[in-house]
Coordinates of C-alpha atoms in Angstrom, one line a residue:
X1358 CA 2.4 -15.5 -17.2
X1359 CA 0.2 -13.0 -19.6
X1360 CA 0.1 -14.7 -23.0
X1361 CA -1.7 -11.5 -24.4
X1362 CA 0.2 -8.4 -25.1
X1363 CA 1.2 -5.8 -22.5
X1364 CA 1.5 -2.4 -23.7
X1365 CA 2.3 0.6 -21.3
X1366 CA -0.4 2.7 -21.9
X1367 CA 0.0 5.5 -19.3
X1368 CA 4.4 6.2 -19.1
X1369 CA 5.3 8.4 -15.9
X1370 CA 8.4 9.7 -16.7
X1371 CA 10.7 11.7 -14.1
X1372 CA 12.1 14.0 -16.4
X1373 CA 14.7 15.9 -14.0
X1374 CA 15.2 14.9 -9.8
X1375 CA 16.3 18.6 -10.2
X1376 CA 13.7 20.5 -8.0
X1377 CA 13.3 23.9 -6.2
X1378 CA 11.5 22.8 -2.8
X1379 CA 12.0 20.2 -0.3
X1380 CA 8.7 18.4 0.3
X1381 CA 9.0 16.7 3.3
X1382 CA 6.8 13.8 1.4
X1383 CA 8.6 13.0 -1.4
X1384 CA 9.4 9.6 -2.3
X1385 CA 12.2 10.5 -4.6
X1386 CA 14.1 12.9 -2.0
X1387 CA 14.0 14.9 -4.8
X1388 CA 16.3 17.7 -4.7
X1389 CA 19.3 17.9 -6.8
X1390 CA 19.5 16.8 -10.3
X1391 CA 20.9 12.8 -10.9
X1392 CA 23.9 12.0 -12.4
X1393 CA 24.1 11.7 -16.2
X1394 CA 20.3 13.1 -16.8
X1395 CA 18.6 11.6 -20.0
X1396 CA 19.5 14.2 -23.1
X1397 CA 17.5 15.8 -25.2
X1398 CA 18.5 13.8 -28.0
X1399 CA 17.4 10.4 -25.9
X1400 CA 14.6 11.7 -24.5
X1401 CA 13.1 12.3 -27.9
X1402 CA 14.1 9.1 -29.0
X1403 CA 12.6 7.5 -25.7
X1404 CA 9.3 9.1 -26.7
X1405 CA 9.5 7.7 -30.6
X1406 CA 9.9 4.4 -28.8
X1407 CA 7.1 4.7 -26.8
X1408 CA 5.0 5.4 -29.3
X1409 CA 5.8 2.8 -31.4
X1410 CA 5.1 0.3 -27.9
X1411 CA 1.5 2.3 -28.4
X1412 CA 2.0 4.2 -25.4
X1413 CA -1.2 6.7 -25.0
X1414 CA -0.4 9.4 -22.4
X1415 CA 3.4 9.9 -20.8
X1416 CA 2.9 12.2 -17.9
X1417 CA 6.3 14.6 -17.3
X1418 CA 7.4 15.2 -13.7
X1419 CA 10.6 15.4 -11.6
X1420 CA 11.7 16.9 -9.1
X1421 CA 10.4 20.0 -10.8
X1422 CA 9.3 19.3 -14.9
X1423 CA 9.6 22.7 -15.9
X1424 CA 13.2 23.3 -14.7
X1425 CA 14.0 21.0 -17.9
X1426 CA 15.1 23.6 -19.9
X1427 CA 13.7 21.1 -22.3
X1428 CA 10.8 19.8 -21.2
X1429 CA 8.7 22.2 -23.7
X1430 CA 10.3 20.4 -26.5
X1431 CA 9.7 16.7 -24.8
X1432 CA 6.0 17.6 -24.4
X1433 CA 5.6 18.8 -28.3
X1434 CA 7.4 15.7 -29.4
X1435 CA 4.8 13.7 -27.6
X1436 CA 2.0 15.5 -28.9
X1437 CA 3.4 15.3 -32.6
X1438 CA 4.1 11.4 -31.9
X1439 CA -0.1 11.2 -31.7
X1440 CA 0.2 10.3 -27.4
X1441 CA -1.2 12.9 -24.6
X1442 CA 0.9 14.4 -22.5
X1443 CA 0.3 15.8 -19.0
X1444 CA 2.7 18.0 -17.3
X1445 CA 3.2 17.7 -13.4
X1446 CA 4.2 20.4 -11.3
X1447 CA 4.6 22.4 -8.2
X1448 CA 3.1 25.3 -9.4
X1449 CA 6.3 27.7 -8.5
X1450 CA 7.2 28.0 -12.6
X1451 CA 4.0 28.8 -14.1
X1452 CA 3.7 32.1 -15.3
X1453 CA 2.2 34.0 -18.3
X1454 CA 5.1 32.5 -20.5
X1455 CA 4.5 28.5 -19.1
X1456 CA 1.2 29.5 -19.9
X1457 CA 2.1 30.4 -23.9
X1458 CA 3.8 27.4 -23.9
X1459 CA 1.3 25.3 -22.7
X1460 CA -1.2 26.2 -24.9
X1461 CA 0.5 25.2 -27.9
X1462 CA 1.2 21.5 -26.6
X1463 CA -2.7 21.1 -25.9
X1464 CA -2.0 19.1 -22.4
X1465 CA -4.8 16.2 -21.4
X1466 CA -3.8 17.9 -18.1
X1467 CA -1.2 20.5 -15.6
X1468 CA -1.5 18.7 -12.6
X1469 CA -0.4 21.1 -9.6
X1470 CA 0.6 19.7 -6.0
X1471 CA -1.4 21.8 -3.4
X1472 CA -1.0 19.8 0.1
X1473 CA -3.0 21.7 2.5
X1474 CA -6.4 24.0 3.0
X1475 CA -4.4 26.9 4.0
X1476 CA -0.9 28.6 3.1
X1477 CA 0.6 28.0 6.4
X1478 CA 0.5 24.1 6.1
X1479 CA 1.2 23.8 2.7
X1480 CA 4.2 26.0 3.0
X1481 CA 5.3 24.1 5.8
X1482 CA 4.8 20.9 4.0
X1483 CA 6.7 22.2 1.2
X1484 CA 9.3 23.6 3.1
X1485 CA 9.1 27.4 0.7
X1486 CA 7.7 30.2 1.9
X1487 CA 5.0 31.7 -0.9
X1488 CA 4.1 28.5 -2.4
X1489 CA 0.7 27.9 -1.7
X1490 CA 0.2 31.7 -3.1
X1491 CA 2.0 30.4 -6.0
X1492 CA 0.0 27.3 -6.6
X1493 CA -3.5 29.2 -6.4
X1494 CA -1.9 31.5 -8.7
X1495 CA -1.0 29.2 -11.1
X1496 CA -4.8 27.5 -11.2
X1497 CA -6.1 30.8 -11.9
X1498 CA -3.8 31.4 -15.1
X1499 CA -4.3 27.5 -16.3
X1500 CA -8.4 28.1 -15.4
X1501 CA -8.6 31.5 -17.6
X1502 CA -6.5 30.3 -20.9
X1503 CA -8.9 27.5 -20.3
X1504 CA -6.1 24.9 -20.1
X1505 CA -7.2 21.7 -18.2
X1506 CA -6.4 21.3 -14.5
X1507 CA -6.2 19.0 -12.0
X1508 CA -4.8 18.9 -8.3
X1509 CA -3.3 16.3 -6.6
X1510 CA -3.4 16.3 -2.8
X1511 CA -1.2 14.1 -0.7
X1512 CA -2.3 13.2 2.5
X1513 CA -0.7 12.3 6.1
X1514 CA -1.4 13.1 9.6
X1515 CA -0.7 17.1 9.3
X1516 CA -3.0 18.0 6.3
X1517 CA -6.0 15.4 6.5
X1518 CA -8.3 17.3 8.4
X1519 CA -8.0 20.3 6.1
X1520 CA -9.5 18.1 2.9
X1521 CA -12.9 20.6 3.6
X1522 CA -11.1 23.6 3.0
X1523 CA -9.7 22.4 0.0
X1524 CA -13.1 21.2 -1.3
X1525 CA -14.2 24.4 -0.7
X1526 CA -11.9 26.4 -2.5
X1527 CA -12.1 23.9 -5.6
X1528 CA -15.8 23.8 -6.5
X1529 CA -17.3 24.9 -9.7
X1530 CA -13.6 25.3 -10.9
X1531 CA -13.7 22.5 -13.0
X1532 CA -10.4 21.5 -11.5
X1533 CA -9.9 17.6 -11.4
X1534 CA -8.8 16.5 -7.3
X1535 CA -6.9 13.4 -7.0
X1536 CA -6.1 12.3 -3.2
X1537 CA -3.3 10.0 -2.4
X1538 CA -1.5 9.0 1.0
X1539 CA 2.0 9.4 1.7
X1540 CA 3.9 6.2 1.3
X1541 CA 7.0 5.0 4.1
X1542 CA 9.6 6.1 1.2
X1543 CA 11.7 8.5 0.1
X1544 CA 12.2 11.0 2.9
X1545 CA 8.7 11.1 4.3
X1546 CA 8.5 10.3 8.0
X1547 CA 7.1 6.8 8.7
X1548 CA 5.2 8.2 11.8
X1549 CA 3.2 11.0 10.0
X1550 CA 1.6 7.9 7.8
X1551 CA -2.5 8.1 8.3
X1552 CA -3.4 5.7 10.6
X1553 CA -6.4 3.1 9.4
X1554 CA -9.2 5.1 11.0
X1555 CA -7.3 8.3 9.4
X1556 CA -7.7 6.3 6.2
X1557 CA -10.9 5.0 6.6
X1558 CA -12.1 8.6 7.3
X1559 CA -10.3 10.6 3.7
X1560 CA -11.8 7.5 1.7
X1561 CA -15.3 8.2 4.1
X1562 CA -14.4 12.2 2.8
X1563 CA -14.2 10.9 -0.8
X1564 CA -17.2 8.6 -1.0
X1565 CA -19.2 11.4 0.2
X1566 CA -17.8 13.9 -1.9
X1567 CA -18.6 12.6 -4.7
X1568 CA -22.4 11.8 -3.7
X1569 CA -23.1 15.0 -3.2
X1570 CA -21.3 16.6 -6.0
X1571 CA -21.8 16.1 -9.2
X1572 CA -18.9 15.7 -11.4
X1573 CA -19.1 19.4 -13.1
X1574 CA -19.2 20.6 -9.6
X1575 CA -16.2 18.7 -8.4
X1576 CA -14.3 16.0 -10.0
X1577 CA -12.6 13.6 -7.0
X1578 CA -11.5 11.3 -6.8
X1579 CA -9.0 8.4 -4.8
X1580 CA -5.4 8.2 -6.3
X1581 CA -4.0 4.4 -7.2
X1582 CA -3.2 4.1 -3.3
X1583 CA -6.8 4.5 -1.7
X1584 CA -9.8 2.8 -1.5
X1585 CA -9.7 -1.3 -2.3
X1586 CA -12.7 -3.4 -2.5
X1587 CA -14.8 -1.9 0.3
X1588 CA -17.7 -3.6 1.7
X1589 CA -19.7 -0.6 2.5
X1590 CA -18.3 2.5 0.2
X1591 CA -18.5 2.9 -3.4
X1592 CA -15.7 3.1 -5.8
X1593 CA -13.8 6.1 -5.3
X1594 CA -10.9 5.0 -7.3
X1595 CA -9.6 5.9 -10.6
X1596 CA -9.5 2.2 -11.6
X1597 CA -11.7 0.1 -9.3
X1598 CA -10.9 -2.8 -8.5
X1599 CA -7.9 -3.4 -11.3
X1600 CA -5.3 -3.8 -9.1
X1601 CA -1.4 -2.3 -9.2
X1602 CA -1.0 -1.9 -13.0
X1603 CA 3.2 -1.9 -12.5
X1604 CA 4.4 -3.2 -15.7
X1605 CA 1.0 -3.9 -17.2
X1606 CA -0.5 -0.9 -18.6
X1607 CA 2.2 1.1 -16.2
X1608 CA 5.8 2.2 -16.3
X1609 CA 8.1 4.4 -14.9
X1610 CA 11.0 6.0 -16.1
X1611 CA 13.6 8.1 -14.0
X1612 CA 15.5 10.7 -15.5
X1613 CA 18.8 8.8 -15.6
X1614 CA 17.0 5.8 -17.9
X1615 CA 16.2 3.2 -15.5
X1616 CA 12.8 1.7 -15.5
X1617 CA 10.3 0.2 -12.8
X1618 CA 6.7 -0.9 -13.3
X1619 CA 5.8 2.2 -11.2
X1620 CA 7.7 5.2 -10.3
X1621 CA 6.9 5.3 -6.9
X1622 CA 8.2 2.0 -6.3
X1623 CA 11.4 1.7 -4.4
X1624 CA 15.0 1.5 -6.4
X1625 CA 14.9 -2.6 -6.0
X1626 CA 12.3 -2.7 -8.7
X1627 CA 14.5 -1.4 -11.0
X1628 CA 14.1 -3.5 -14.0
X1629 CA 17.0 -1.9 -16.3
X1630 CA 18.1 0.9 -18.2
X1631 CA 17.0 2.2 -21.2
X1632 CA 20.6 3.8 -21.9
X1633 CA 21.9 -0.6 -21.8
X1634 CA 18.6 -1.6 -23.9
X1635 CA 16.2 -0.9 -25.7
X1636 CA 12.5 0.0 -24.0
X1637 CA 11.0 -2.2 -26.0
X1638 CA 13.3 -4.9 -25.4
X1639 CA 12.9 -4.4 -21.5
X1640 CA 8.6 -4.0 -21.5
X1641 CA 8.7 -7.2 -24.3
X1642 CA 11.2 -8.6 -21.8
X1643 CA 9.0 -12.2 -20.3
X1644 CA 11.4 -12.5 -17.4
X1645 CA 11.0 -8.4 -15.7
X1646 CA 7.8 -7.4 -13.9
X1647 CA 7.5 -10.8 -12.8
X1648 CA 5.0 -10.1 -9.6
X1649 CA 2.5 -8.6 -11.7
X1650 CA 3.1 -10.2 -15.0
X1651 CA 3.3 -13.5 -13.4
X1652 CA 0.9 -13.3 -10.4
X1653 CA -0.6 -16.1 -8.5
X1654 CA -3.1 -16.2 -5.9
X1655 CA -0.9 -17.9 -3.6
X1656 CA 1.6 -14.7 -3.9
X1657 CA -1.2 -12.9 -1.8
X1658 CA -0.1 -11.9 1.8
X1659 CA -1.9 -13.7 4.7
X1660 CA -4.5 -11.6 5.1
X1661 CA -5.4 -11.7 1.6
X1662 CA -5.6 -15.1 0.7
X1663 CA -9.2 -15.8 1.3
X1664 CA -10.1 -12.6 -0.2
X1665 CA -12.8 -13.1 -3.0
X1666 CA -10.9 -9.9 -4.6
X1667 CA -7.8 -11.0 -4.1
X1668 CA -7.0 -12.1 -7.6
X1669 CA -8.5 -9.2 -9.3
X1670 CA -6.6 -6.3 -6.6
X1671 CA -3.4 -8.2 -6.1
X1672 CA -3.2 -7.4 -2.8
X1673 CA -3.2 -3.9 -3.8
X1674 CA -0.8 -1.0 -3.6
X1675 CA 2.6 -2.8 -3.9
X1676 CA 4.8 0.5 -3.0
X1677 CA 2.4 0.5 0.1
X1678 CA 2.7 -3.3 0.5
X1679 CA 6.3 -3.3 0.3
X1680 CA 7.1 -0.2 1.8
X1681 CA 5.4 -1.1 5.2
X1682 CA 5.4 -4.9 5.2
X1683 CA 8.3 -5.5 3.2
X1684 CA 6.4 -8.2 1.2
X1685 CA 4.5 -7.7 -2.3
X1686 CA 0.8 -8.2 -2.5
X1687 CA 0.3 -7.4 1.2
X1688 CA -1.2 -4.1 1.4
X1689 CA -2.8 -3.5 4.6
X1690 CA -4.5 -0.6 3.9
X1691 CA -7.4 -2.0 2.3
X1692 CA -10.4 -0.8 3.1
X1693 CA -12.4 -3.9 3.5
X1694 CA -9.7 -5.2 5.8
X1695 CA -10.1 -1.7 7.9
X1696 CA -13.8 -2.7 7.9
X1697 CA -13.3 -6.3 9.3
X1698 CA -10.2 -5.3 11.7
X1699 CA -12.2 -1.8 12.9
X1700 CA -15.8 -1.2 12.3
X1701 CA -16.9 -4.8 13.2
X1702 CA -14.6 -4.9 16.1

């Protein structure tokens, strides 16, 4: 059990499951809004509390973040509360007002969702004619008020291949890539998962990427899903090495006040509800988060256990782990396992 104290530094919160496409990817099946929605009035108060945790950055998303008829007031509050806030979104919303809007919060980041290197897969992909147009769009007014952007690009077996074309559209933007897979939840189809060698070849993408590139010409990097403990690549994570940081220095919050240690977890790690307790009771709460918080090297799956990162990485990604082995600390895509199960085959 950790005897030092936790405190969720980086809060995703899920604003609104309201949303205004259809991704075929998306692990919430996000769509229509939940039932009994966080107010205004709690929301603010959930971001007093956070703060007073010592929360640092609460990123908003949904669904669709800026269909909150609110959300412009959530993200001020943040900002006057002394944390950074990032606003995540499909791009469909931004226009010249967004933009006025935005510039008064001061963001750390917009992060838009572009999923493939030309209109017709993205479109597909996001099941809404016009959105790709809409996204570039939206990067151009973010890029020109100077507001700092990032995309996030999530891969699976019908937009891998177009990673080039995406590279080559963002470089020398000074747009921030992040590059995640797909997860087995939500309503994503299990058989359009990257295989390993799929894998194996976006992390090979990555690695040389970023060799190549400096970091002014192209910021990219791997999402908390991709790339652990590699044998023969370098880091191209965020975090190297840490591990899943569910209920550590993570949270989650969905937009009807339940809490997991990550939002992209599945609904059994549902720790409680903000709307029943207290956030601070919950995160100060010794007996929730337990497979992190109270981790053991002998909770590793099978193929882990000898690992000499295995303590340090947890057995990586646990919505990955659980989602395709139906056990915690199990992940199998780990690129040093690819290496031994693949490349020295």
């Amino acid at each position: 059990m950790f005897k030092k104290k936790l405190v969720p530094i980086h809060v995703v919160w899920e604003t609104t499951l309201n949303c205004n496409m259809n991704c075929m990817h998306c692990g919430s099946s996000a769509g229509t809004s939940r039932t009994k929605e966080l107010t205004t009035k709690e929301g603010l108060t959930l971001c007093k509390d956070l703060s007073e945790l010592g929360t640092k950055i609460i990123s908003l998303m949904g669904g669709e973040a800026l269909l909150r008829k609110d959300w412009n007031i959530l993200a001020n509050h943040i900002r006057d509360l002394g944390m950074n806030v990032t606003i995540m979104s499909n791009g469909w919303l931004i226009n010249e007002k967004t933009i006025s809007e935005l510039i008064k919060i001061e963001p750390y980041a917009v992060t838009i969702s572009i999923d493939g290197g030309i209109a017709k897969t993205h479109d597909s992909i996001r099941r809404l004619e016009g959105s790709f147009d809409r996204c570039i769009k939206s990067l151009e007014l973010l890029t020109n008020t100077n507001l700092p952007a990032t995309v996030i690009t999530t891969v699976h077996k019908q937009n891998y291949k177009e990673l080039p074309l995406l590279r080559d559209f963002l470089l020398n933007k000074g747009i921030a890539w992040q590059i995640q897979m797909a997860n087995a939840v939500g309503r994503f189809p299990k058989n359009l998962i990257l295989s390993k060698e799929d894998f194996y070849s976006v992390a090979l993408f990555i690695a040389s990427s970023r060799k190549t590139y400096s970091i002014k010409e192209l910021p990219v990097m791997g999402a908390h899903n991709f790339g652990y403990n590699s044998n023969i690549l370098p880091n191209i994570m965020i975090l190297p090495g840490v591990g899943c940081q569910a209920g550590l220095t993570a949270l989650g919050i969905q937009s009807d006040g339940g809490i997991k240690g990550c939002l992209s977890l599945p609904d059994e790690f549902i720790e409680g509800n903000i709307r029943k307790q207290k956030i601070s009771d919950l995160w100060n709460n010794p007996n929730l988060f337990s497979y992190n918080r109270n981790f053991k090297k002998e909770n590793l799956g099978e193929k882990c256990k000898e690992c000499k990162y295995g303590k340090r990485c947890k057995g990586g990604c646990l919505t990955v782990s659980s989602s395709l082995t139906g056990k915690n600390h199990s992940d199998p895509y780990c690129l040093q396992l690819i290496e031994k199960e693949i490349i020295t085959a």
